[in-house]
Amino acid sequence: MNLRSVPAAIIATLMMAALAACSDSGNESNSSSANAENEGQNWRYAHEEYEGDVQDVFAYKFKEYIEDNSPNTVQIHRFGELGESDDIMELTQAGVLQFVNQSPGFTGSLIPEAQIFFIPYLLPVGDEKIVSFFKNSNAINDMFPDLYEEQGLELLAMYPEGEVVVTADEKVTSPQEFKGKNIRVMTNPLLSETYRAFGATPTPLPWGEVYGALQTNIIQGQENPIFWIQSGGLYEVSPNLIFTGHSQFVTAMMANQEFYNGLSDDNKKLVQDATAYARQYIFDYVPGLGDKMLKKIQQDSEEVTVTRLNEAQRQAFRDRAPQVEAKFIEMTGERGKQLLDQFKADLKDSTAAEE
């Protein structure tokens, strides 16, 4: 099924049906009795991507570990089955879902500090450097969990999905060439600030509207990692791929905190071990994925162009990053500044460790 063509009413019906099913089994799945644990629980997990995409691979590795090492089961809901990203977050906070994968691009309205990932040219785009950072960062592993806890969420993992690539209706090599272009962004104030700094007009849209908006020229471009551009068919309606080197796409896997806190020690350890297993698999899986998906795109369409900005061209965009950083601090205050300082220290440490 091509989810781009599913009417909103059908998605709403699917969501209502899933809600009813979840409600019927909610007491059983959250039971803390010894008998329920022995028999196993059914846990529900939603993410934002299509079959075979990075979040889907992570979710199924998590499911694999849980089901191989316990009587528990995990039911996966892919993009569109329960609505958009905001919908699955609401369902998780309400306790209808036990686990969720959501990009900080959408979590930014709940957790402003999570927008740090949208400061351009902050994170490296090289695979080895980014993996080292996520494994060892104090900001990621020590500071972020407290921020998510405030929203009733147990942060279990953050991981990168690949370099962000811009697609547009024509080649773009400078901020001046972005002028007058409506570029789709997630509903994230700081990402909007990034594209304003880059010279474009940021246009927030939910994912389900992006393909049609590109097709009808309501927007003239968007950004995503290559695998998502390929699986979502975005290159069909936005064929000019521009590697600006400005960002990595990051996602977070979370649990409803009340559910998580109610687990036995054994099940908590099971969840933690399953998360570590899935995250390590993704650390090994993502490097090289972008190149592989780019080849698929180029094989499928002769209209696709690939523009990789040279250092001088990137510098023109990089020079505009400080105003985005200043906006981040303005939005998040002292806590955001402390997080940013720790980010920079962690990035420096990870680079030094490689050298």
mmCIF file of C-alpha atoms in Angstrom:
data_model
loop_
_atom_site.group_PDB
_atom_site.id
_atom_site.type_symbol
_atom_site.label_atom_id
_atom_site.label_comp_id
_atom_site.label_asym_id
_atom_site.label_seq_id
_atom_site.Cartn_x
_atom_site.Cartn_y
_atom_site.Cartn_z
ATOM 1 C CA MET A 1 0.000 0.000 0.000
ATOM 2 C CA ASN A 2 1.291 3.461 -0.899
ATOM 3 C CA LEU A 3 0.565 5.482 2.248
ATOM 4 C CA ARG A 4 0.851 8.755 0.344
ATOM 5 C CA SER A 5 -2.486 7.900 -1.261
ATOM 6 C CA VAL A 6 -4.377 6.827 1.878
ATOM 7 C CA PRO A 7 -7.163 9.312 2.683
ATOM 8 C CA ALA A 8 -7.085 10.906 6.118
ATOM 9 C CA ALA A 9 -10.446 9.345 6.969
ATOM 10 C CA ILE A 10 -9.046 5.839 6.480
ATOM 11 C CA ILE A 11 -6.006 6.650 8.599
ATOM 12 C CA ALA A 12 -8.367 7.956 11.288
ATOM 13 C CA THR A 13 -10.386 4.717 11.131
ATOM 14 C CA LEU A 14 -7.210 2.644 11.490
ATOM 15 C CA MET A 15 -6.193 4.758 14.440
ATOM 16 C CA MET A 16 -9.570 4.345 16.146
ATOM 17 C CA ALA A 17 -9.472 0.575 15.657
ATOM 18 C CA ALA A 18 -5.985 0.352 17.100
ATOM 19 C CA LEU A 19 -7.006 2.514 20.031
ATOM 20 C CA ALA A 20 -9.912 0.195 20.791
ATOM 21 C CA ALA A 21 -7.687 -2.870 20.590
ATOM 22 C CA CYS A 22 -5.094 -1.259 22.818
ATOM 23 C CA SER A 23 -7.708 -0.235 25.384
ATOM 24 C CA ASP A 24 -9.114 -3.771 25.529
ATOM 25 C CA SER A 25 -5.721 -5.210 26.416
ATOM 26 C CA GLY A 26 -4.302 -2.293 28.391
ATOM 27 C CA ASN A 27 -4.897 -3.767 31.838
ATOM 28 C CA GLU A 28 -3.302 -7.048 30.815
ATOM 29 C CA SER A 29 -0.235 -5.475 29.174
ATOM 30 C CA ASN A 30 0.492 -3.210 32.130
ATOM 31 C CA SER A 31 -0.159 -5.811 34.849
ATOM 32 C CA SER A 32 2.587 -6.106 37.417
ATOM 33 C CA SER A 33 1.457 -9.462 38.765
ATOM 34 C CA ALA A 34 3.885 -12.388 38.716
ATOM 35 C CA ASN A 35 1.393 -14.462 36.746
ATOM 36 C CA ALA A 36 1.150 -11.859 33.955
ATOM 37 C CA GLU A 37 4.942 -11.651 33.713
ATOM 38 C CA ASN A 38 5.239 -15.417 33.445
ATOM 39 C CA GLU A 39 2.655 -15.503 30.678
ATOM 40 C CA GLY A 40 4.172 -12.538 28.892
ATOM 41 C CA GLN A 41 2.867 -9.137 27.918
ATOM 42 C CA ASN A 42 2.060 -7.606 24.531
ATOM 43 C CA TRP A 43 3.801 -4.273 24.075
ATOM 44 C CA ARG A 44 2.950 -1.783 21.334
ATOM 45 C CA TYR A 45 5.608 0.268 19.564
ATOM 46 C CA ALA A 46 5.028 2.944 16.887
ATOM 47 C CA HIS A 47 7.516 4.726 14.669
ATOM 48 C CA GLU A 48 7.536 7.335 11.882
ATOM 49 C CA GLU A 49 8.873 5.437 8.874
ATOM 50 C CA TYR A 50 8.032 2.882 6.185
ATOM 51 C CA GLU A 51 8.771 -0.825 6.050
ATOM 52 C CA GLY A 52 12.520 -1.443 5.837
ATOM 53 C CA ASP A 53 13.523 2.114 6.820
ATOM 54 C CA VAL A 54 15.958 2.746 9.670
ATOM 55 C CA GLN A 55 13.398 3.161 12.462
ATOM 56 C CA ASP A 56 11.605 0.060 11.216
ATOM 57 C CA VAL A 57 14.848 -1.931 11.272
ATOM 58 C CA PHE A 58 15.547 -0.701 14.809
ATOM 59 C CA ALA A 59 12.026 -1.573 15.976
ATOM 60 C CA TYR A 60 12.190 -5.095 14.571
ATOM 61 C CA LYS A 61 15.613 -5.718 16.112
ATOM 62 C CA PHE A 62 14.170 -4.579 19.448
ATOM 63 C CA LYS A 63 11.203 -6.913 18.912
ATOM 64 C CA GLU A 64 13.533 -9.766 17.943
ATOM 65 C CA TYR A 65 15.524 -9.476 21.159
ATOM 66 C CA ILE A 66 12.452 -9.171 23.381
ATOM 67 C CA GLU A 67 10.721 -12.176 21.846
ATOM 68 C CA ASP A 68 13.882 -14.329 21.749
ATOM 69 C CA ASN A 69 14.613 -13.696 25.420
ATOM 70 C CA SER A 70 11.203 -13.539 27.090
ATOM 71 C CA PRO A 71 7.551 -14.591 26.738
ATOM 72 C CA ASN A 72 6.681 -10.956 25.887
ATOM 73 C CA THR A 73 5.646 -9.868 22.390
ATOM 74 C CA VAL A 74 6.026 -6.552 20.575
ATOM 75 C CA GLN A 75 3.510 -5.230 18.051
ATOM 76 C CA ILE A 76 5.000 -2.705 15.597
ATOM 77 C CA HIS A 77 2.971 0.131 14.036
ATOM 78 C CA ARG A 78 4.583 1.827 11.023
ATOM 79 C CA PHE A 79 4.000 5.315 9.640
ATOM 80 C CA GLY A 80 0.362 6.063 8.869
ATOM 81 C CA GLU A 81 -1.157 3.176 10.791
ATOM 82 C CA LEU A 82 -1.847 5.380 13.801
ATOM 83 C CA GLY A 83 -1.667 8.792 12.165
ATOM 84 C CA GLU A 84 1.216 11.260 12.019
ATOM 85 C CA SER A 85 4.167 11.783 14.382
ATOM 86 C CA ASP A 86 2.212 13.987 16.773
ATOM 87 C CA ASP A 87 -0.483 11.313 17.040
ATOM 88 C CA ILE A 88 1.850 8.503 18.075
ATOM 89 C CA MET A 89 3.494 10.734 20.679
ATOM 90 C CA GLU A 90 0.114 11.573 22.191
ATOM 91 C CA LEU A 91 -0.796 7.878 22.267
ATOM 92 C CA THR A 92 2.467 7.095 24.039
ATOM 93 C CA GLN A 93 2.051 9.828 26.623
ATOM 94 C CA ALA A 94 -1.485 8.569 27.226
ATOM 95 C CA GLY A 95 -0.179 5.044 27.825
ATOM 96 C CA VAL A 96 -1.976 3.488 24.854
ATOM 97 C CA LEU A 97 1.415 2.763 23.276
ATOM 98 C CA GLN A 98 4.321 1.529 25.367
ATOM 99 C CA PHE A 99 7.154 2.558 23.011
ATOM 100 C CA VAL A 100 7.632 5.212 20.336
ATOM 101 C CA ASN A 101 10.322 6.389 17.930
ATOM 102 C CA GLN A 102 10.150 10.103 17.196
ATOM 103 C CA SER A 103 12.604 12.598 15.748
ATOM 104 C CA PRO A 104 13.489 15.616 17.894
ATOM 105 C CA GLY A 105 12.176 17.549 14.908
ATOM 106 C CA PHE A 106 8.687 16.785 16.171
ATOM 107 C CA THR A 107 9.548 16.507 19.871
ATOM 108 C CA GLY A 108 10.814 20.108 19.866
ATOM 109 C CA SER A 109 7.398 21.494 20.821
ATOM 110 C CA LEU A 110 7.444 19.324 23.964
ATOM 111 C CA ILE A 111 11.171 19.536 24.668
ATOM 112 C CA PRO A 112 12.647 22.758 23.232
ATOM 113 C CA GLU A 113 16.180 21.617 24.034
ATOM 114 C CA ALA A 114 15.767 18.680 21.637
ATOM 115 C CA GLN A 115 15.966 21.219 18.811
ATOM 116 C CA ILE A 116 19.718 21.345 19.370
ATOM 117 C CA PHE A 117 20.057 18.788 16.565
ATOM 118 C CA PHE A 118 18.868 21.435 14.101
ATOM 119 C CA ILE A 119 21.692 23.874 14.677
ATOM 120 C CA PRO A 120 23.418 23.600 11.290
ATOM 121 C CA TYR A 121 27.001 22.364 11.117
ATOM 122 C CA LEU A 122 26.982 21.343 14.780
ATOM 123 C CA LEU A 123 26.980 17.567 14.243
ATOM 124 C CA PRO A 124 29.473 15.885 11.895
ATOM 125 C CA VAL A 125 28.003 14.094 8.888
ATOM 126 C CA GLY A 126 30.736 11.445 8.683
ATOM 127 C CA ASP A 127 29.492 8.016 9.792
ATOM 128 C CA GLU A 128 32.371 7.073 12.103
ATOM 129 C CA LYS A 129 32.488 10.406 13.904
ATOM 130 C CA ILE A 130 28.748 10.509 14.530
ATOM 131 C CA VAL A 131 28.634 6.944 15.895
ATOM 132 C CA SER A 132 31.462 7.698 18.325
ATOM 133 C CA PHE A 133 29.662 10.824 19.494
ATOM 134 C CA PHE A 134 26.365 9.050 20.189
ATOM 135 C CA LYS A 135 28.053 6.208 22.036
ATOM 136 C CA ASN A 136 30.045 8.440 24.371
ATOM 137 C CA SER A 137 28.275 11.806 24.625
ATOM 138 C CA ASN A 138 27.417 12.965 28.136
ATOM 139 C CA ALA A 139 24.816 15.308 26.670
ATOM 140 C CA ILE A 140 23.052 12.419 24.925
ATOM 141 C CA ASN A 141 23.391 9.774 27.608
ATOM 142 C CA ASP A 142 23.217 11.809 30.832
ATOM 143 C CA MET A 143 21.454 15.133 30.207
ATOM 144 C CA PHE A 144 18.717 14.273 27.720
ATOM 145 C CA PRO A 145 16.989 11.576 29.836
ATOM 146 C CA ASP A 146 16.055 14.177 32.467
ATOM 147 C CA LEU A 147 14.490 16.416 29.812
ATOM 148 C CA TYR A 148 12.352 13.576 28.470
ATOM 149 C CA GLU A 149 11.355 12.476 31.976
ATOM 150 C CA GLU A 150 9.671 15.831 32.511
ATOM 151 C CA GLN A 151 7.257 14.894 29.699
ATOM 152 C CA GLY A 152 6.401 11.454 31.083
ATOM 153 C CA LEU A 153 8.850 9.697 28.755
ATOM 154 C CA GLU A 154 11.703 7.307 29.449
ATOM 155 C CA LEU A 155 14.437 8.030 26.905
ATOM 156 C CA LEU A 156 15.967 4.689 25.950
ATOM 157 C CA ALA A 157 18.122 5.554 22.933
ATOM 158 C CA MET A 158 19.106 8.285 20.526
ATOM 159 C CA TYR A 159 20.763 7.367 17.256
ATOM 160 C CA PRO A 160 21.628 8.944 13.876
ATOM 161 C CA GLU A 161 19.931 7.862 10.642
ATOM 162 C CA GLY A 162 22.223 9.514 8.120
ATOM 163 C CA GLU A 163 23.241 12.813 6.585
ATOM 164 C CA VAL A 164 20.400 15.213 5.814
ATOM 165 C CA VAL A 165 20.130 16.012 2.101
ATOM 166 C CA VAL A 166 18.074 18.818 0.582
ATOM 167 C CA THR A 167 15.957 18.208 -2.502
ATOM 168 C CA ALA A 168 14.733 21.096 -4.632
ATOM 169 C CA ASP A 169 13.148 22.022 -7.940
ATOM 170 C CA GLU A 170 16.551 23.150 -9.230
ATOM 171 C CA LYS A 171 20.198 22.988 -8.220
ATOM 172 C CA VAL A 172 21.130 25.206 -5.273
ATOM 173 C CA THR A 173 24.708 26.097 -4.327
ATOM 174 C CA SER A 174 24.312 29.301 -2.300
ATOM 175 C CA PRO A 175 21.930 31.035 0.128
ATOM 176 C CA GLN A 176 21.069 33.480 -2.647
ATOM 177 C CA GLU A 177 19.739 30.607 -4.772
ATOM 178 C CA PHE A 178 17.448 29.543 -1.933
ATOM 179 C CA LYS A 179 15.736 32.933 -1.989
ATOM 180 C CA GLY A 180 12.040 32.707 -2.852
ATOM 181 C CA LYS A 181 11.876 28.928 -2.351
ATOM 182 C CA ASN A 182 9.376 27.390 0.050
ATOM 183 C CA ILE A 183 11.238 24.585 1.795
ATOM 184 C CA ARG A 184 9.221 22.088 3.822
ATOM 185 C CA VAL A 185 10.343 21.704 7.416
ATOM 186 C CA MET A 186 9.060 19.650 10.314
ATOM 187 C CA THR A 187 6.922 21.532 12.831
ATOM 188 C CA ASN A 188 10.033 22.752 14.600
ATOM 189 C CA PRO A 189 10.768 26.444 15.256
ATOM 190 C CA LEU A 190 14.553 26.069 15.133
ATOM 191 C CA LEU A 191 14.523 24.207 11.826
ATOM 192 C CA SER A 192 12.456 27.067 10.446
ATOM 193 C CA GLU A 193 15.125 29.435 11.719
ATOM 194 C CA THR A 194 17.791 27.392 9.923
ATOM 195 C CA TYR A 195 16.111 27.761 6.545
ATOM 196 C CA ARG A 196 15.430 31.438 7.103
ATOM 197 C CA ALA A 197 19.156 31.808 7.769
ATOM 198 C CA PHE A 198 19.848 29.833 4.587
ATOM 199 C CA GLY A 199 17.777 32.320 2.568
ATOM 200 C CA ALA A 200 14.663 30.147 2.003
ATOM 201 C CA THR A 201 11.084 30.422 3.226
ATOM 202 C CA PRO A 202 10.469 27.617 5.763
ATOM 203 C CA THR A 203 7.091 25.929 5.340
ATOM 204 C CA PRO A 204 6.042 23.542 8.154
ATOM 205 C CA LEU A 205 4.042 20.553 6.882
ATOM 206 C CA PRO A 206 3.172 17.123 8.279
ATOM 207 C CA TRP A 207 4.858 14.312 6.378
ATOM 208 C CA GLY A 208 1.662 13.059 4.745
ATOM 209 C CA GLU A 209 1.316 16.303 2.768
ATOM 210 C CA VAL A 210 4.892 16.616 1.508
ATOM 211 C CA TYR A 211 4.783 14.537 -1.683
ATOM 212 C CA GLY A 212 1.629 16.268 -2.964
ATOM 213 C CA ALA A 213 2.952 19.712 -2.047
ATOM 214 C CA LEU A 214 6.138 19.073 -4.035
ATOM 215 C CA GLN A 215 4.141 17.691 -6.939
ATOM 216 C CA THR A 216 1.914 20.782 -7.094
ATOM 217 C CA ASN A 217 4.766 23.256 -6.470
ATOM 218 C CA ILE A 218 3.266 24.498 -3.190
ATOM 219 C CA ILE A 219 6.742 23.864 -1.852
ATOM 220 C CA GLN A 220 9.938 23.799 -3.895
ATOM 221 C CA GLY A 221 12.037 21.567 -1.665
ATOM 222 C CA GLN A 222 12.522 19.653 1.565
ATOM 223 C CA GLU A 223 15.230 17.887 3.587
ATOM 224 C CA ASN A 224 15.612 14.266 4.683
ATOM 225 C CA PRO A 225 18.218 11.491 4.795
ATOM 226 C CA ILE A 226 18.747 9.695 1.492
ATOM 227 C CA PHE A 227 17.028 6.449 2.474
ATOM 228 C CA TRP A 228 13.812 8.396 3.240
ATOM 229 C CA ILE A 229 14.054 10.338 -0.014
ATOM 230 C CA GLN A 230 14.281 6.972 -1.759
ATOM 231 C CA SER A 231 11.585 5.068 0.129
ATOM 232 C CA GLY A 232 9.179 8.016 0.085
ATOM 233 C CA GLY A 233 9.727 8.605 -3.636
ATOM 234 C CA LEU A 234 10.531 12.265 -3.049
ATOM 235 C CA TYR A 235 13.094 12.294 -5.862
ATOM 236 C CA GLU A 236 10.203 11.673 -8.279
ATOM 237 C CA VAL A 237 8.814 15.154 -7.606
ATOM 238 C CA SER A 238 11.933 16.909 -6.306
ATOM 239 C CA PRO A 239 14.812 15.527 -8.376
ATOM 240 C CA ASN A 240 17.724 17.817 -7.493
ATOM 241 C CA LEU A 241 19.668 16.440 -4.523
ATOM 242 C CA ILE A 242 21.919 18.890 -2.691
ATOM 243 C CA PHE A 243 24.499 17.710 -0.156
ATOM 244 C CA THR A 244 25.047 20.761 2.037
ATOM 245 C CA GLY A 245 26.719 18.845 4.875
ATOM 246 C CA HIS A 246 24.756 20.809 7.455
ATOM 247 C CA SER A 247 23.100 18.098 9.552
ATOM 248 C CA GLN A 248 22.518 14.505 10.591
ATOM 249 C CA PHE A 249 18.992 13.154 10.965
ATOM 250 C CA VAL A 250 18.550 11.980 14.547
ATOM 251 C CA THR A 251 15.776 10.030 16.187
ATOM 252 C CA ALA A 252 14.908 8.946 19.721
ATOM 253 C CA MET A 253 13.303 5.777 21.063
ATOM 254 C CA MET A 254 11.218 6.253 24.210
ATOM 255 C CA ALA A 255 8.844 4.434 26.536
ATOM 256 C CA ASN A 256 5.818 5.686 28.428
ATOM 257 C CA GLN A 257 7.409 6.381 31.790
ATOM 258 C CA GLU A 258 4.565 5.087 33.956
ATOM 259 C CA PHE A 259 4.638 1.817 32.032
ATOM 260 C CA TYR A 260 8.423 1.597 32.265
ATOM 261 C CA ASN A 261 8.525 2.359 35.992
ATOM 262 C CA GLY A 262 5.913 -0.343 36.568
ATOM 263 C CA LEU A 263 8.035 -3.070 34.983
ATOM 264 C CA SER A 264 9.800 -5.653 37.120
ATOM 265 C CA ASP A 265 13.578 -5.328 37.391
ATOM 266 C CA ASP A 266 13.932 -8.276 35.007
ATOM 267 C CA ASN A 267 11.717 -6.659 32.372
ATOM 268 C CA LYS A 268 13.470 -3.307 32.748
ATOM 269 C CA LYS A 269 16.773 -5.025 32.096
ATOM 270 C CA LEU A 270 15.201 -6.868 29.165
ATOM 271 C CA VAL A 271 14.078 -3.546 27.632
ATOM 272 C CA GLN A 272 17.480 -1.962 28.212
ATOM 273 C CA ASP A 273 19.312 -4.930 26.701
ATOM 274 C CA ALA A 274 16.957 -5.037 23.701
ATOM 275 C CA THR A 275 17.496 -1.324 23.143
ATOM 276 C CA ALA A 276 21.278 -1.693 23.290
ATOM 277 C CA TYR A 277 21.084 -4.631 20.866
ATOM 278 C CA ALA A 278 18.985 -2.668 18.374
ATOM 279 C CA ARG A 279 21.078 0.479 18.688
ATOM 280 C CA GLN A 280 24.347 -1.350 18.046
ATOM 281 C CA TYR A 281 22.786 -3.001 15.006
ATOM 282 C CA ILE A 282 21.826 0.441 13.664
ATOM 283 C CA PHE A 283 25.303 1.825 14.352
ATOM 284 C CA ASP A 284 26.601 -0.914 12.044
ATOM 285 C CA TYR A 285 23.705 -0.695 9.567
ATOM 286 C CA VAL A 286 23.549 3.037 8.777
ATOM 287 C CA PRO A 287 27.127 3.624 7.535
ATOM 288 C CA GLY A 288 27.055 3.203 3.762
ATOM 289 C CA LEU A 289 23.249 3.151 3.618
ATOM 290 C CA GLY A 290 23.095 6.610 2.049
ATOM 291 C CA ASP A 291 25.400 5.632 -0.820
ATOM 292 C CA LYS A 292 23.394 2.476 -1.443
ATOM 293 C CA MET A 293 20.078 4.347 -1.557
ATOM 294 C CA LEU A 294 21.547 7.081 -3.754
ATOM 295 C CA LYS A 295 22.522 4.439 -6.316
ATOM 296 C CA LYS A 296 18.951 3.108 -6.286
ATOM 297 C CA ILE A 297 17.600 6.605 -6.878
ATOM 298 C CA GLN A 298 19.973 7.230 -9.775
ATOM 299 C CA GLN A 299 19.136 3.869 -11.332
ATOM 300 C CA ASP A 300 15.440 4.632 -11.094
ATOM 301 C CA SER A 301 15.464 8.165 -12.507
ATOM 302 C CA GLU A 302 17.560 9.872 -15.155
ATOM 303 C CA GLU A 303 16.204 13.269 -14.073
ATOM 304 C CA VAL A 304 17.975 13.192 -10.709
ATOM 305 C CA THR A 305 20.959 15.486 -10.251
ATOM 306 C CA VAL A 306 23.440 15.346 -7.374
ATOM 307 C CA THR A 307 25.173 18.506 -6.185
ATOM 308 C CA ARG A 308 27.827 18.217 -3.466
ATOM 309 C CA LEU A 309 28.817 21.625 -2.174
ATOM 310 C CA ASN A 310 32.540 22.267 -2.012
ATOM 311 C CA GLU A 311 34.099 23.790 1.109
ATOM 312 C CA ALA A 312 33.770 27.371 -0.113
ATOM 313 C CA GLN A 313 30.104 26.852 -0.941
ATOM 314 C CA ARG A 314 29.450 25.198 2.424
ATOM 315 C CA GLN A 315 31.177 28.053 4.189
ATOM 316 C CA ALA A 316 28.580 30.488 2.858
ATOM 317 C CA PHE A 317 25.922 28.448 4.675
ATOM 318 C CA ARG A 318 28.116 27.756 7.702
ATOM 319 C CA ASP A 319 28.609 31.495 8.189
ATOM 320 C CA ARG A 320 24.866 31.758 8.886
ATOM 321 C CA ALA A 321 24.822 29.063 11.566
ATOM 322 C CA PRO A 322 25.647 31.382 14.519
ATOM 323 C CA GLN A 323 22.303 33.155 14.228
ATOM 324 C CA VAL A 324 20.538 29.798 14.547
ATOM 325 C CA GLU A 325 22.649 28.926 17.571
ATOM 326 C CA ALA A 326 21.764 32.268 19.152
ATOM 327 C CA LYS A 327 18.079 31.570 18.512
ATOM 328 C CA PHE A 328 18.409 28.179 20.202
ATOM 329 C CA ILE A 329 19.830 29.780 23.339
ATOM 330 C CA GLU A 330 17.095 32.423 23.243
ATOM 331 C CA MET A 331 14.446 29.658 23.071
ATOM 332 C CA THR A 332 15.929 27.427 25.771
ATOM 333 C CA GLY A 333 17.705 29.750 28.196
ATOM 334 C CA GLU A 334 20.476 28.708 30.540
ATOM 335 C CA ARG A 335 19.561 25.032 30.389
ATOM 336 C CA GLY A 336 19.883 25.069 26.619
ATOM 337 C CA LYS A 337 23.218 26.853 26.839
ATOM 338 C CA GLN A 338 24.553 24.238 29.249
ATOM 339 C CA LEU A 339 23.395 21.474 26.930
ATOM 340 C CA LEU A 340 25.023 23.163 23.940
ATOM 341 C CA ASP A 341 28.307 23.620 25.833
ATOM 342 C CA GLN A 342 28.287 19.930 26.763
ATOM 343 C CA PHE A 343 27.489 18.983 23.151
ATOM 344 C CA LYS A 344 30.493 20.910 21.915
ATOM 345 C CA ALA A 345 32.751 19.400 24.588
ATOM 346 C CA ASP A 346 31.543 15.890 23.724
ATOM 347 C CA LEU A 347 32.108 16.500 20.003
ATOM 348 C CA LYS A 348 35.621 17.723 20.730
ATOM 349 C CA ASP A 349 36.308 14.636 22.870
ATOM 350 C CA SER A 350 34.980 12.229 20.230
ATOM 351 C CA THR A 351 37.135 13.851 17.543
ATOM 352 C CA ALA A 352 40.210 13.728 19.782
ATOM 353 C CA ALA A 353 39.583 10.056 20.569
ATOM 354 C CA GLU A 354 39.605 9.194 16.850
ATOM 355 C CA GLU A 355 42.864 11.011 16.325
#
